[in-house]
mmCIF file of C-alpha atoms in Angstrom:
data_model
loop_
_atom_site.group_PDB
_atom_site.id
_atom_site.type_symbol
_atom_site.label_atom_id
_atom_site.label_comp_id
_atom_site.label_asym_id
_atom_site.label_seq_id
_atom_site.Cartn_x
_atom_site.Cartn_y
_atom_site.Cartn_z
ATOM 1 C CA MET S 10 18.029 -34.260 18.029
ATOM 2 C CA TYR S 11 17.978 -32.087 14.899
ATOM 3 C CA SER S 12 17.063 -29.038 17.022
ATOM 4 C CA LEU S 13 20.117 -29.623 19.215
ATOM 5 C CA ILE S 14 22.323 -29.526 16.107
ATOM 6 C CA ASN S 15 21.070 -25.965 15.611
ATOM 7 C CA PHE S 16 23.129 -24.986 18.662
ATOM 8 C CA LEU S 17 26.401 -25.885 16.906
ATOM 9 C CA PRO S 18 26.675 -22.462 15.161
ATOM 10 C CA SER S 19 26.442 -20.686 18.522
ATOM 11 C CA LEU S 20 29.147 -22.960 19.983
ATOM 12 C CA ILE S 21 31.441 -22.130 17.065
ATOM 13 C CA PHE S 22 30.835 -18.405 17.576
ATOM 14 C CA ILE S 23 31.492 -18.766 21.311
ATOM 15 C CA SER S 24 34.826 -20.407 20.399
ATOM 16 C CA LEU S 25 35.580 -17.464 18.092
ATOM 17 C CA LEU S 26 34.754 -15.089 20.932
ATOM 18 C CA TYR S 27 37.172 -16.913 23.228
ATOM 19 C CA TYR S 28 39.926 -16.892 20.590
ATOM 20 C CA ASN S 29 39.430 -13.193 19.888
ATOM 21 C CA THR S 30 39.560 -12.354 23.606
ATOM 22 C CA LYS S 31 42.903 -14.138 23.899
ATOM 23 C CA SER S 32 44.164 -12.363 20.778
ATOM 24 C CA VAL S 33 43.137 -8.840 21.852
ATOM 25 C CA GLY S 34 44.108 -9.420 25.480
ATOM 26 C CA ARG S 35 40.897 -8.174 27.108
ATOM 27 C CA ILE S 36 37.211 -9.026 27.235
ATOM 28 C CA ILE S 37 35.767 -5.556 26.626
ATOM 29 C CA SER S 38 36.544 -4.624 23.033
ATOM 30 C CA LEU S 39 34.553 -3.661 19.965
ATOM 31 C CA SER S 40 35.699 -6.754 18.050
ATOM 32 C CA ASN S 41 34.384 -8.948 20.889
ATOM 33 C CA PHE S 42 31.149 -6.974 20.978
ATOM 34 C CA ILE S 43 30.554 -7.574 17.249
ATOM 35 C CA ILE S 44 31.162 -11.316 17.640
ATOM 36 C CA LEU S 45 28.876 -11.321 20.691
ATOM 37 C CA LEU S 46 26.009 -9.797 18.667
ATOM 38 C CA TYR S 47 26.167 -12.630 16.148
ATOM 39 C CA THR S 48 26.643 -15.196 18.929
ATOM 40 C CA VAL S 49 23.441 -14.005 20.652
ATOM 41 C CA SER S 50 21.636 -14.218 17.309
ATOM 42 C CA MET S 51 22.802 -17.818 16.858
ATOM 43 C CA ILE S 52 21.875 -18.752 20.447
ATOM 44 C CA CYS S 53 18.355 -17.310 20.078
ATOM 45 C CA PHE S 54 18.019 -19.168 16.785
ATOM 46 C CA GLY S 55 18.907 -22.412 18.590
ATOM 47 C CA ILE S 56 16.463 -21.724 21.429
ATOM 48 C CA PHE S 57 13.569 -20.974 19.111
ATOM 49 C CA SER S 58 14.313 -24.048 16.993
ATOM 50 C CA LEU S 59 13.302 -26.076 20.077
ATOM 51 C CA VAL S 60 9.858 -24.478 19.805
ATOM 52 C CA ASP S 61 9.543 -24.430 16.011
ATOM 53 C CA SER S 62 10.951 -27.559 14.358
ATOM 54 C CA ASN S 63 10.801 -25.845 10.944
ATOM 55 C CA TYR S 64 13.743 -23.639 11.872
ATOM 56 C CA PHE S 65 16.937 -24.719 10.110
ATOM 57 C CA ILE S 66 20.318 -23.375 9.059
ATOM 58 C CA ASN S 67 22.284 -24.666 6.099
ATOM 59 C CA LEU S 68 26.067 -24.909 5.993
ATOM 60 C CA GLU S 69 26.347 -22.471 3.122
ATOM 61 C CA SER S 70 24.695 -19.586 4.959
ATOM 62 C CA PHE S 71 26.557 -20.313 8.208
ATOM 63 C CA PHE S 72 29.991 -20.330 6.577
ATOM 64 C CA ILE S 73 29.251 -17.133 4.661
ATOM 65 C CA VAL S 74 28.308 -15.381 7.927
ATOM 66 C CA PHE S 75 31.178 -16.871 9.925
ATOM 67 C CA PHE S 76 33.964 -16.057 7.472
ATOM 68 C CA SER S 77 32.555 -12.624 6.725
ATOM 69 C CA ILE S 78 32.666 -11.681 10.424
ATOM 70 C CA LEU S 79 36.034 -13.391 10.896
ATOM 71 C CA ILE S 80 37.613 -11.455 8.011
ATOM 72 C CA LEU S 81 36.081 -8.058 8.778
ATOM 73 C CA ASN S 82 36.943 -8.294 12.468
ATOM 74 C CA ARG S 83 40.673 -8.907 11.950
ATOM 75 C CA PRO S 84 41.799 -5.290 11.281
ATOM 76 C CA LEU S 85 39.851 -4.162 14.343
ATOM 77 C CA ALA S 86 41.242 -6.902 16.589
ATOM 78 C CA LYS S 87 44.833 -6.119 15.514
ATOM 79 C CA PHE S 88 44.218 -2.423 16.199
ATOM 80 C CA GLU S 89 42.687 -3.072 19.630
ATOM 81 C CA LYS S 90 45.589 -5.304 20.601
ATOM 82 C CA LYS S 91 47.885 -2.245 20.371
ATOM 83 C CA ILE S 92 45.664 0.144 22.354
ATOM 84 C CA THR S 93 46.748 0.901 25.909
ATOM 85 C CA SER S 94 46.097 3.751 28.324
ATOM 86 C CA GLU S 95 49.388 5.270 27.137
ATOM 87 C CA ILE S 96 48.106 5.796 23.597
ATOM 88 C CA LYS S 97 47.574 9.464 22.810
ATOM 89 C CA ILE S 98 44.517 10.949 21.131
ATOM 90 C CA ILE S 99 45.263 13.516 18.432
ATOM 91 C CA GLU S 100 42.814 16.224 19.483
ATOM 92 C CA LEU S 101 40.761 17.956 16.821
ATOM 93 C CA ALA S 102 41.092 21.662 16.029
ATOM 94 C CA LYS S 103 38.693 23.251 18.511
ATOM 95 C CA LYS S 104 37.157 25.918 16.256
ATOM 96 C CA ARG S 105 36.485 23.519 13.403
ATOM 97 C CA PHE S 106 35.215 20.895 15.813
ATOM 98 C CA LYS S 107 32.712 23.341 17.326
ATOM 99 C CA VAL S 108 31.455 24.296 13.855
ATOM 100 C CA LEU S 109 31.081 20.584 13.046
ATOM 101 C CA VAL S 110 29.209 19.887 16.282
ATOM 102 C CA PHE S 111 26.959 22.910 15.707
ATOM 103 C CA LEU S 112 25.937 21.549 12.286
ATOM 104 C CA ILE S 113 25.404 17.956 13.452
ATOM 105 C CA VAL S 114 23.505 18.933 16.604
ATOM 106 C CA GLY S 115 21.387 21.382 14.591
ATOM 107 C CA ILE S 116 20.343 18.734 12.042
ATOM 108 C CA SER S 117 19.763 16.163 14.798
ATOM 109 C CA LEU S 118 17.582 18.497 16.879
ATOM 110 C CA TYR S 119 15.576 19.331 13.758
ATOM 111 C CA SER S 120 15.115 15.581 13.257
ATOM 112 C CA ILE S 121 13.947 15.130 16.862
ATOM 113 C CA PHE S 122 11.391 17.923 16.452
ATOM 114 C CA PHE S 123 10.244 16.690 13.023
ATOM 115 C CA PHE S 124 9.544 13.141 14.218
ATOM 116 C CA GLY S 125 8.819 13.890 17.875
ATOM 117 C CA LYS S 126 5.658 15.863 17.151
ATOM 118 C CA ASN S 127 3.950 12.624 16.047
ATOM 119 C CA ILE S 128 4.916 10.441 19.010
ATOM 120 C CA LEU S 129 1.811 11.124 21.115
ATOM 121 C CA GLN S 130 -0.396 10.327 18.129
ATOM 122 C CA VAL S 131 1.476 7.032 17.697
ATOM 123 C CA PHE S 132 0.961 5.894 21.290
ATOM 124 C CA ASN S 133 -2.671 6.967 21.294
ATOM 125 C CA SER S 134 -3.283 4.466 18.486
ATOM 126 C CA ASP S 135 -3.524 0.672 18.298
ATOM 127 C CA LEU S 136 0.195 0.004 17.763
ATOM 128 C CA SER S 137 -0.174 -3.337 16.007
ATOM 129 C CA VAL S 138 -2.714 -1.925 13.527
ATOM 130 C CA LEU S 139 -0.782 1.332 13.122
ATOM 131 C CA ARG S 140 2.488 -0.462 12.399
ATOM 132 C CA ASN S 141 0.974 -2.454 9.537
ATOM 133 C CA GLN S 142 -0.789 0.631 8.210
ATOM 134 C CA ILE S 143 2.447 2.644 8.200
ATOM 135 C CA LEU S 144 4.325 -0.144 6.408
ATOM 136 C CA GLU S 145 1.618 -0.262 3.733
ATOM 137 C CA ASP S 146 0.628 3.409 3.344
ATOM 138 C CA GLY S 147 3.525 5.418 4.786
ATOM 139 C CA GLY S 148 3.908 7.410 8.000
ATOM 140 C CA PHE S 149 2.636 10.747 9.266
ATOM 141 C CA TYR S 150 4.613 12.781 6.762
ATOM 142 C CA LYS S 151 5.100 12.993 3.017
ATOM 143 C CA SER S 152 8.491 12.573 1.413
ATOM 144 C CA SER S 153 10.119 15.937 0.793
ATOM 145 C CA VAL S 154 13.445 17.722 1.112
ATOM 146 C CA PHE S 155 12.551 18.525 4.728
ATOM 147 C CA SER S 156 11.733 14.906 5.590
ATOM 148 C CA LYS S 157 14.967 13.695 3.975
ATOM 149 C CA ILE S 158 16.987 16.162 6.069
ATOM 150 C CA ALA S 159 15.176 14.852 9.171
ATOM 151 C CA VAL S 160 15.928 11.242 8.198
ATOM 152 C CA PHE S 161 19.592 12.154 7.636
ATOM 153 C CA GLY S 162 19.625 13.740 11.106
ATOM 154 C CA ALA S 163 18.401 10.410 12.487
ATOM 155 C CA TYR S 164 21.069 8.486 10.584
ATOM 156 C CA LEU S 165 23.735 10.782 12.091
ATOM 157 C CA SER S 166 23.100 9.274 15.529
ATOM 158 C CA PRO S 167 26.210 6.972 15.526
ATOM 159 C CA ILE S 168 28.475 9.871 14.493
ATOM 160 C CA THR S 169 26.923 12.099 17.173
ATOM 161 C CA LEU S 170 27.545 9.417 19.804
ATOM 162 C CA PHE S 171 31.109 8.945 18.542
ATOM 163 C CA LEU S 172 31.826 12.672 19.043
ATOM 164 C CA TYR S 173 30.297 12.420 22.527
ATOM 165 C CA PHE S 174 32.751 9.653 23.442
ATOM 166 C CA TYR S 175 35.617 11.637 21.928
ATOM 167 C CA LEU S 176 34.852 14.521 24.308
ATOM 168 C CA LEU S 177 34.659 12.035 27.196
ATOM 169 C CA THR S 178 38.137 10.811 26.273
ATOM 170 C CA VAL S 179 39.735 14.273 26.151
ATOM 171 C CA HIS S 180 37.735 15.456 29.235
ATOM 172 C CA GLU S 181 36.329 18.572 27.592
ATOM 173 C CA ASN S 182 33.177 20.679 27.395
ATOM 174 C CA TYR S 183 30.499 19.133 29.607
ATOM 175 C CA LYS S 184 27.667 21.193 28.037
ATOM 176 C CA LEU S 185 28.655 20.152 24.524
ATOM 177 C CA ARG S 186 28.651 16.505 25.619
ATOM 178 C CA ILE S 187 25.087 16.852 26.920
ATOM 179 C CA PHE S 188 23.944 18.369 23.611
ATOM 180 C CA LEU S 189 25.614 15.563 21.650
ATOM 181 C CA LEU S 190 24.164 12.826 23.858
ATOM 182 C CA PHE S 191 20.631 14.210 23.610
ATOM 183 C CA SER S 192 20.969 14.809 19.857
ATOM 184 C CA SER S 193 21.986 11.180 19.349
ATOM 185 C CA THR S 194 18.445 10.101 20.334
ATOM 186 C CA SER S 195 17.194 11.420 16.962
ATOM 187 C CA PHE S 196 17.224 7.835 15.652
ATOM 188 C CA ILE S 197 14.957 6.718 18.504
ATOM 189 C CA PHE S 198 12.413 9.425 17.633
ATOM 190 C CA TYR S 199 12.655 8.443 13.963
ATOM 191 C CA THR S 200 11.659 4.826 14.610
ATOM 192 C CA LEU S 201 9.095 5.565 17.335
ATOM 193 C CA ASN S 202 7.436 7.677 14.656
ATOM 194 C CA VAL S 203 6.623 4.390 12.863
ATOM 195 C CA ALA S 204 5.833 2.422 16.065
ATOM 196 C CA GLY S 205 9.195 0.655 15.919
ATOM 197 C CA ARG S 206 11.493 -0.507 18.721
ATOM 198 C CA ASP S 207 14.570 -0.840 16.545
ATOM 199 C CA GLY S 208 15.643 2.765 17.196
ATOM 200 C CA ILE S 209 15.996 2.051 20.918
ATOM 201 C CA ILE S 210 17.772 -1.250 20.264
ATOM 202 C CA ILE S 211 20.140 0.179 17.650
ATOM 203 C CA TRP S 212 20.887 3.262 19.778
ATOM 204 C CA LEU S 213 21.733 1.013 22.740
ATOM 205 C CA ILE S 214 23.868 -1.289 20.569
ATOM 206 C CA THR S 215 25.703 1.728 19.102
ATOM 207 C CA TYR S 216 26.293 3.191 22.560
ATOM 208 C CA LEU S 217 27.676 -0.102 23.913
ATOM 209 C CA ALA S 218 29.823 -0.550 20.801
ATOM 210 C CA LEU S 219 31.412 2.865 21.333
ATOM 211 C CA LEU S 220 31.892 2.203 25.045
ATOM 212 C CA CYS S 221 33.772 -0.981 24.079
ATOM 213 C CA LEU S 222 35.839 0.910 21.472
ATOM 214 C CA PHE S 223 36.856 3.749 23.796
ATOM 215 C CA TYR S 224 37.011 1.629 26.967
ATOM 216 C CA PRO S 225 40.827 1.451 27.333
ATOM 217 C CA LEU S 226 41.073 5.223 26.742
ATOM 218 C CA LEU S 227 38.505 6.267 29.364
ATOM 219 C CA LYS S 228 39.171 6.894 33.038
ATOM 220 C CA ARG S 229 37.574 4.453 35.492
ATOM 221 C CA GLU S 230 35.422 7.216 37.010
ATOM 222 C CA ILE S 231 33.983 8.073 33.585
ATOM 223 C CA ILE S 232 33.250 4.408 32.888
ATOM 224 C CA LYS S 233 31.309 4.163 36.166
ATOM 225 C CA ASN S 234 29.275 7.215 35.199
ATOM 226 C CA GLN S 235 28.519 5.713 31.776
ATOM 227 C CA LYS S 236 27.280 2.516 33.410
ATOM 228 C CA LYS S 237 24.906 4.607 35.529
ATOM 229 C CA LEU S 238 23.784 6.410 32.389
ATOM 230 C CA ILE S 239 23.032 3.094 30.662
ATOM 231 C CA LEU S 240 20.932 1.924 33.628
ATOM 232 C CA THR S 241 19.020 5.215 33.633
ATOM 233 C CA GLY S 242 18.416 4.947 29.894
ATOM 234 C CA MET S 243 17.149 1.382 30.254
ATOM 235 C CA MET S 244 14.735 2.464 32.987
ATOM 236 C CA ILE S 245 13.342 5.103 30.618
ATOM 237 C CA PHE S 246 13.168 3.080 27.417
ATOM 238 C CA LEU S 247 12.437 -0.457 28.667
ATOM 239 C CA PRO S 248 8.777 0.335 29.451
ATOM 240 C CA ILE S 249 8.355 1.785 25.935
ATOM 241 C CA MET S 250 9.850 -1.358 24.400
ATOM 242 C CA LEU S 251 7.573 -3.585 26.488
ATOM 243 C CA ILE S 252 4.478 -1.585 25.469
ATOM 244 C CA ILE S 253 5.350 -1.926 21.778
ATOM 245 C CA SER S 254 6.322 -5.599 22.165
ATOM 246 C CA TYR S 255 3.056 -6.560 23.845
ATOM 247 C CA ALA S 256 1.032 -4.569 21.326
ATOM 248 C CA ARG S 257 2.738 -6.159 18.350
ATOM 249 C CA PHE S 258 3.344 -9.708 19.580
ATOM 250 C CA GLU S 259 0.551 -10.561 21.998
ATOM 251 C CA ARG S 260 -1.178 -12.432 19.145
ATOM 252 C CA PHE S 261 1.945 -14.509 18.510
ATOM 253 C CA GLN S 262 1.244 -18.136 19.422
ATOM 254 C CA VAL S 263 3.726 -20.725 20.647
ATOM 255 C CA GLU S 264 2.475 -24.227 19.895
ATOM 256 C CA GLY S 265 0.630 -25.649 22.897
ATOM 257 C CA SER S 266 0.686 -22.380 24.880
ATOM 258 C CA ASP S 267 -2.020 -19.836 25.638
ATOM 259 C CA ASN S 268 0.198 -17.878 28.037
ATOM 260 C CA THR S 269 0.537 -14.311 26.695
ATOM 261 C CA ASN S 270 3.789 -13.603 28.564
ATOM 262 C CA LYS S 271 5.346 -16.807 27.231
ATOM 263 C CA ASN S 272 4.163 -16.015 23.717
ATOM 264 C CA VAL S 273 5.633 -12.496 23.848
ATOM 265 C CA LEU S 274 8.921 -13.820 25.284
ATOM 266 C CA PHE S 275 9.339 -16.393 22.530
ATOM 267 C CA SER S 276 8.301 -13.872 19.901
ATOM 268 C CA MET S 277 11.179 -11.648 21.049
ATOM 269 C CA ILE S 278 13.593 -14.600 20.999
ATOM 270 C CA ALA S 279 12.441 -15.374 17.459
ATOM 271 C CA TYR S 280 12.818 -11.683 16.576
ATOM 272 C CA ILE S 281 16.460 -11.689 17.710
ATOM 273 C CA GLY S 282 17.325 -15.115 16.303
ATOM 274 C CA MET S 283 15.445 -15.385 13.020
ATOM 275 C CA GLN S 284 18.440 -14.374 10.868
ATOM 276 C CA PRO S 285 20.185 -17.778 10.454
ATOM 277 C CA TYR S 286 16.927 -19.408 9.344
ATOM 278 C CA GLU S 287 15.782 -16.507 7.163
ATOM 279 C CA LEU S 288 19.194 -16.266 5.466
ATOM 280 C CA SER S 289 19.252 -20.010 4.812
ATOM 281 C CA ASP S 290 15.713 -19.861 3.461
ATOM 282 C CA ARG S 291 16.567 -16.833 1.297
ATOM 283 C CA ILE S 292 19.562 -18.615 -0.238
ATOM 284 C CA GLU S 293 17.468 -21.682 -1.013
ATOM 285 C CA GLN S 294 14.858 -19.474 -2.706
ATOM 286 C CA LEU S 295 17.469 -17.555 -4.684
ATOM 287 C CA LYS S 296 18.725 -20.820 -6.122
ATOM 288 C CA THR S 297 15.288 -21.678 -7.503
ATOM 289 C CA ILE S 298 14.728 -18.442 -9.412
ATOM 290 C CA GLU S 299 15.025 -18.966 -13.138
ATOM 291 C CA TYR S 300 15.960 -16.409 -15.757
ATOM 292 C CA GLY S 301 15.865 -17.262 -19.414
ATOM 293 C CA GLY S 302 14.689 -20.792 -18.649
ATOM 294 C CA GLU S 303 17.651 -21.798 -16.484
ATOM 295 C CA PRO S 304 18.433 -21.231 -12.799
ATOM 296 C CA ARG S 305 21.171 -18.751 -12.044
ATOM 297 C CA SER S 306 23.640 -19.888 -9.465
ATOM 298 C CA ILE S 307 23.879 -17.436 -6.628
ATOM 299 C CA TYR S 308 23.016 -14.685 -7.313
ATOM 300 C CA PRO S 309 21.150 -12.534 -9.782
ATOM 301 C CA LEU S 310 22.373 -8.999 -10.230
ATOM 302 C CA LEU S 311 26.062 -9.154 -11.127
ATOM 303 C CA PHE S 312 25.504 -12.181 -13.324
ATOM 304 C CA ASN S 313 22.845 -10.149 -15.127
ATOM 305 C CA ILE S 314 25.264 -7.300 -15.790
ATOM 306 C CA ARG S 315 27.756 -9.786 -17.140
ATOM 307 C CA ASP S 316 25.093 -11.264 -19.420
ATOM 308 C CA GLN S 317 24.078 -7.809 -20.609
ATOM 309 C CA PHE S 318 27.620 -6.952 -21.710
ATOM 310 C CA MET S 319 27.907 -10.312 -23.448
ATOM 311 C CA GLY S 320 24.584 -9.759 -25.223
ATOM 312 C CA ILE S 321 22.905 -12.731 -23.527
ATOM 313 C CA ALA S 322 20.222 -10.736 -21.698
ATOM 314 C CA ASN S 323 17.879 -8.037 -22.975
ATOM 315 C CA ASP S 324 17.086 -4.668 -21.371
ATOM 316 C CA SER S 325 13.743 -5.711 -19.889
ATOM 317 C CA ASP S 326 15.422 -8.744 -18.308
ATOM 318 C CA ILE S 327 18.038 -6.498 -16.679
ATOM 319 C CA ASN S 328 15.434 -4.024 -15.431
ATOM 320 C CA ASN S 329 13.373 -6.807 -13.888
ATOM 321 C CA ARG S 330 16.362 -8.126 -11.991
ATOM 322 C CA LEU S 331 17.462 -4.678 -10.831
ATOM 323 C CA GLU S 332 14.027 -4.394 -9.234
ATOM 324 C CA LEU S 333 14.495 -7.671 -7.379
ATOM 325 C CA ARG S 334 13.982 -6.085 -3.954
ATOM 326 C CA SER S 335 10.675 -4.448 -4.884
ATOM 327 C CA ASP S 336 9.500 -7.628 -6.595
ATOM 328 C CA SER S 337 10.694 -9.898 -3.780
ATOM 329 C CA LEU S 338 7.189 -10.752 -2.591
ATOM 330 C CA ASP S 339 6.202 -11.967 -6.076
ATOM 331 C CA LEU S 340 9.344 -14.104 -6.160
ATOM 332 C CA GLY S 341 8.356 -15.771 -2.904
ATOM 333 C CA PHE S 342 10.624 -13.868 -0.501
ATOM 334 C CA LYS S 343 9.200 -12.957 2.885
ATOM 335 C CA THR S 344 9.360 -9.240 3.541
ATOM 336 C CA GLN S 345 10.211 -7.528 6.833
ATOM 337 C CA MET S 346 12.476 -10.418 7.799
ATOM 338 C CA PHE S 347 16.004 -10.147 9.167
ATOM 339 C CA VAL S 348 18.583 -11.884 6.965
ATOM 340 C CA TYR S 349 21.738 -10.184 8.279
ATOM 341 C CA TYR S 350 23.353 -7.566 6.042
ATOM 342 C CA ILE S 351 24.649 -10.574 4.097
ATOM 343 C CA GLY S 352 21.204 -11.694 2.939
ATOM 344 C CA ASP S 353 20.326 -8.239 1.598
ATOM 345 C CA LEU S 354 23.619 -7.915 -0.279
ATOM 346 C CA LEU S 355 23.313 -11.416 -1.738
ATOM 347 C CA THR S 356 19.791 -10.689 -2.916
ATOM 348 C CA GLU S 357 20.664 -7.447 -4.655
ATOM 349 C CA LEU S 358 24.307 -7.863 -5.685
ATOM 350 C CA GLY S 359 25.028 -11.583 -5.740
ATOM 351 C CA MET S 360 27.960 -13.506 -4.293
ATOM 352 C CA LEU S 361 30.498 -11.480 -6.248
ATOM 353 C CA GLY S 362 28.837 -8.299 -5.017
ATOM 354 C CA LEU S 363 29.047 -9.496 -1.419
ATOM 355 C CA ILE S 364 32.749 -10.261 -1.866
ATOM 356 C CA ILE S 365 33.356 -6.800 -3.366
ATOM 357 C CA VAL S 366 31.478 -4.978 -0.577
ATOM 358 C CA THR S 367 33.230 -7.068 2.092
ATOM 359 C CA SER S 368 36.598 -6.211 0.521
ATOM 360 C CA ILE S 369 35.736 -2.499 0.462
ATOM 361 C CA ILE S 370 34.763 -2.527 4.164
ATOM 362 C CA TYR S 371 37.907 -4.509 5.014
ATOM 363 C CA TYR S 372 40.319 -2.168 3.238
ATOM 364 C CA ILE S 373 38.655 1.044 4.411
ATOM 365 C CA CYS S 374 38.905 -0.135 8.015
ATOM 366 C CA ARG S 375 42.399 -1.572 7.628
ATOM 367 C CA ILE S 376 43.761 1.657 6.096
ATOM 368 C CA ASN S 377 42.233 3.890 8.773
ATOM 369 C CA LEU S 378 42.826 1.728 11.861
ATOM 370 C CA LYS S 379 46.404 2.776 12.485
ATOM 371 C CA ILE S 380 48.447 3.911 15.456
ATOM 372 C CA ILE S 381 51.160 6.284 14.247
ATOM 373 C CA ASP S 382 53.888 7.396 16.665
ATOM 374 C CA GLY S 383 51.819 6.195 19.606
ATOM 375 C CA SER S 384 48.801 8.312 18.597
ATOM 376 C CA ILE S 385 45.310 7.732 17.199
ATOM 377 C CA SER S 386 43.645 9.933 14.593
ATOM 378 C CA ILE S 387 40.059 10.490 15.756
ATOM 379 C CA SER S 388 38.778 11.394 12.287
ATOM 380 C CA ARG S 389 40.220 8.173 10.831
ATOM 381 C CA LEU S 390 38.794 6.174 13.735
ATOM 382 C CA LEU S 391 35.405 7.743 12.949
ATOM 383 C CA ILE S 392 35.636 6.509 9.351
ATOM 384 C CA SER S 393 36.344 2.963 10.523
ATOM 385 C CA PHE S 394 33.595 2.954 13.143
ATOM 386 C CA THR S 395 31.010 4.301 10.690
ATOM 387 C CA TRP S 396 31.788 1.494 8.256
ATOM 388 C CA TYR S 397 31.773 -1.089 11.045
ATOM 389 C CA MET S 398 28.196 0.067 11.683
ATOM 390 C CA ILE S 399 27.356 -1.938 8.546
ATOM 391 C CA ILE S 400 28.056 -5.180 10.407
ATOM 392 C CA ILE S 401 26.967 -3.920 13.841
ATOM 393 C CA VAL S 402 23.469 -3.004 12.636
ATOM 394 C CA GLY S 403 23.946 -5.738 10.045
ATOM 395 C CA VAL S 404 23.217 -8.356 12.677
ATOM 396 C CA PHE S 405 19.634 -7.555 11.601
ATOM 397 C CA TYR S 406 19.825 -6.264 8.014
ATOM 398 C CA PHE S 407 21.774 -4.015 5.646
ATOM 399 C CA TYR S 408 20.551 -0.600 6.756
ATOM 400 C CA TYR S 409 22.490 1.731 4.485
ATOM 401 C CA GLY S 410 21.255 0.803 1.014
ATOM 402 C CA GLN S 411 19.054 3.875 0.565
ATOM 403 C CA VAL S 412 20.366 7.239 -0.617
ATOM 404 C CA VAL S 413 20.379 8.672 2.920
ATOM 405 C CA GLY S 414 22.283 5.610 4.110
ATOM 406 C CA ASN S 415 24.842 6.058 1.319
ATOM 407 C CA VAL S 416 25.318 9.703 2.371
ATOM 408 C CA PHE S 417 25.787 8.563 5.972
ATOM 409 C CA LEU S 418 28.621 6.208 4.950
ATOM 410 C CA LEU S 419 30.329 9.036 3.032
ATOM 411 C CA THR S 420 29.877 11.621 5.811
ATOM 412 C CA PRO S 421 32.932 10.596 7.932
ATOM 413 C CA PHE S 422 35.183 11.060 4.886
ATOM 414 C CA LEU S 423 33.830 14.604 4.480
ATOM 415 C CA ILE S 424 34.376 15.234 8.194
ATOM 416 C CA HIS S 425 37.933 13.898 7.950
ATOM 417 C CA PHE S 426 38.799 16.138 5.008
ATOM 418 C CA TYR S 427 37.148 19.153 6.650
ATOM 419 C CA LEU S 428 39.111 18.680 9.877
ATOM 420 C CA LYS S 429 42.392 18.090 8.002
ATOM 421 C CA LEU S 430 41.972 20.717 5.269
ATOM 422 C CA ARG S 431 44.451 23.580 5.427
ATOM 423 C CA PHE S 432 43.101 27.008 4.635
ATOM 424 C CA THR S 433 45.483 29.568 3.171
#
């Protein structure tokens, strides 16, 4: 009976999906796609809770996730409601756009070469052993300026795909589209380099998200071609995903089953749906951590800064808390677990920090999601989409906390100013 209650969150998200569809006026939209991602996560959580009775979700974590998605989705839903086939795209200056594409494609191709040269070595190894070894000791390369440029090229994948869809919308430059589409796979090469499947999954999610965003602006013939492209891509990458999945999860055991296929299937369901449980568990653990002899209500970091300014905490106390992520294992947190982007932000910034970051995302997207005189600014739409990637990829974790991730989030602003800057 308790396991069946775990399906209530998915039913609530399905209701939200229905309401949002009625509000936007169509099924295929980016706002619906975002809700669908979290709905699938909740459904998989419910399914796996039937297998593992230890799986639970508390009301606190559910409401934080639900209202966060509800709030952040509103500017997008209002924007999509106004989009019709009659909306005009403000085309970008062709010379500047080509310079921009040249730079992005160049960095992305460098990234593909940098990480691609190790792929054969990866698949000639025991993937399950290699994955653990890489997580503990690092990959096939040492950190350097060159590796950071390659990582940045991988992070550029969503922007590269966005520019590809822009060219599809304005029906221009077939060769440039091919270069952009191929360059966008840099993120796949980046994660295959560490025996990971997430690059394929995130690339596919990003592609589908952009198809949903640009859907009302694309001609039907182009949409049909994109569907064929998706099927072709799945035929190429699905075998790779299955190889990695079997290598990494064949030892996973479902209680009372010795069927390898069943074990792998349920391991993948758990992989997709672990977030509600892991977030709930993380919140419960955060509440038990004591500093200065008393438990801090959710959550450490911003309360620490407050205490520092008030003279309550000392420097070593602050430094210890600022290193909460690196010390998470000692504090009892499970590493390599998906806790949504919300769990990562709560852990490092606290509830106030989560509210601040959510507000920043909301206002950046609200300001830039505008239709002025029946036209859409592509550079402003790029800013909004890049920041929505926080919650799109955030169905797993907060991916942009590192320096390269920070640069990625700032990149669309630089692109916007470059495309709008007037030279005299």
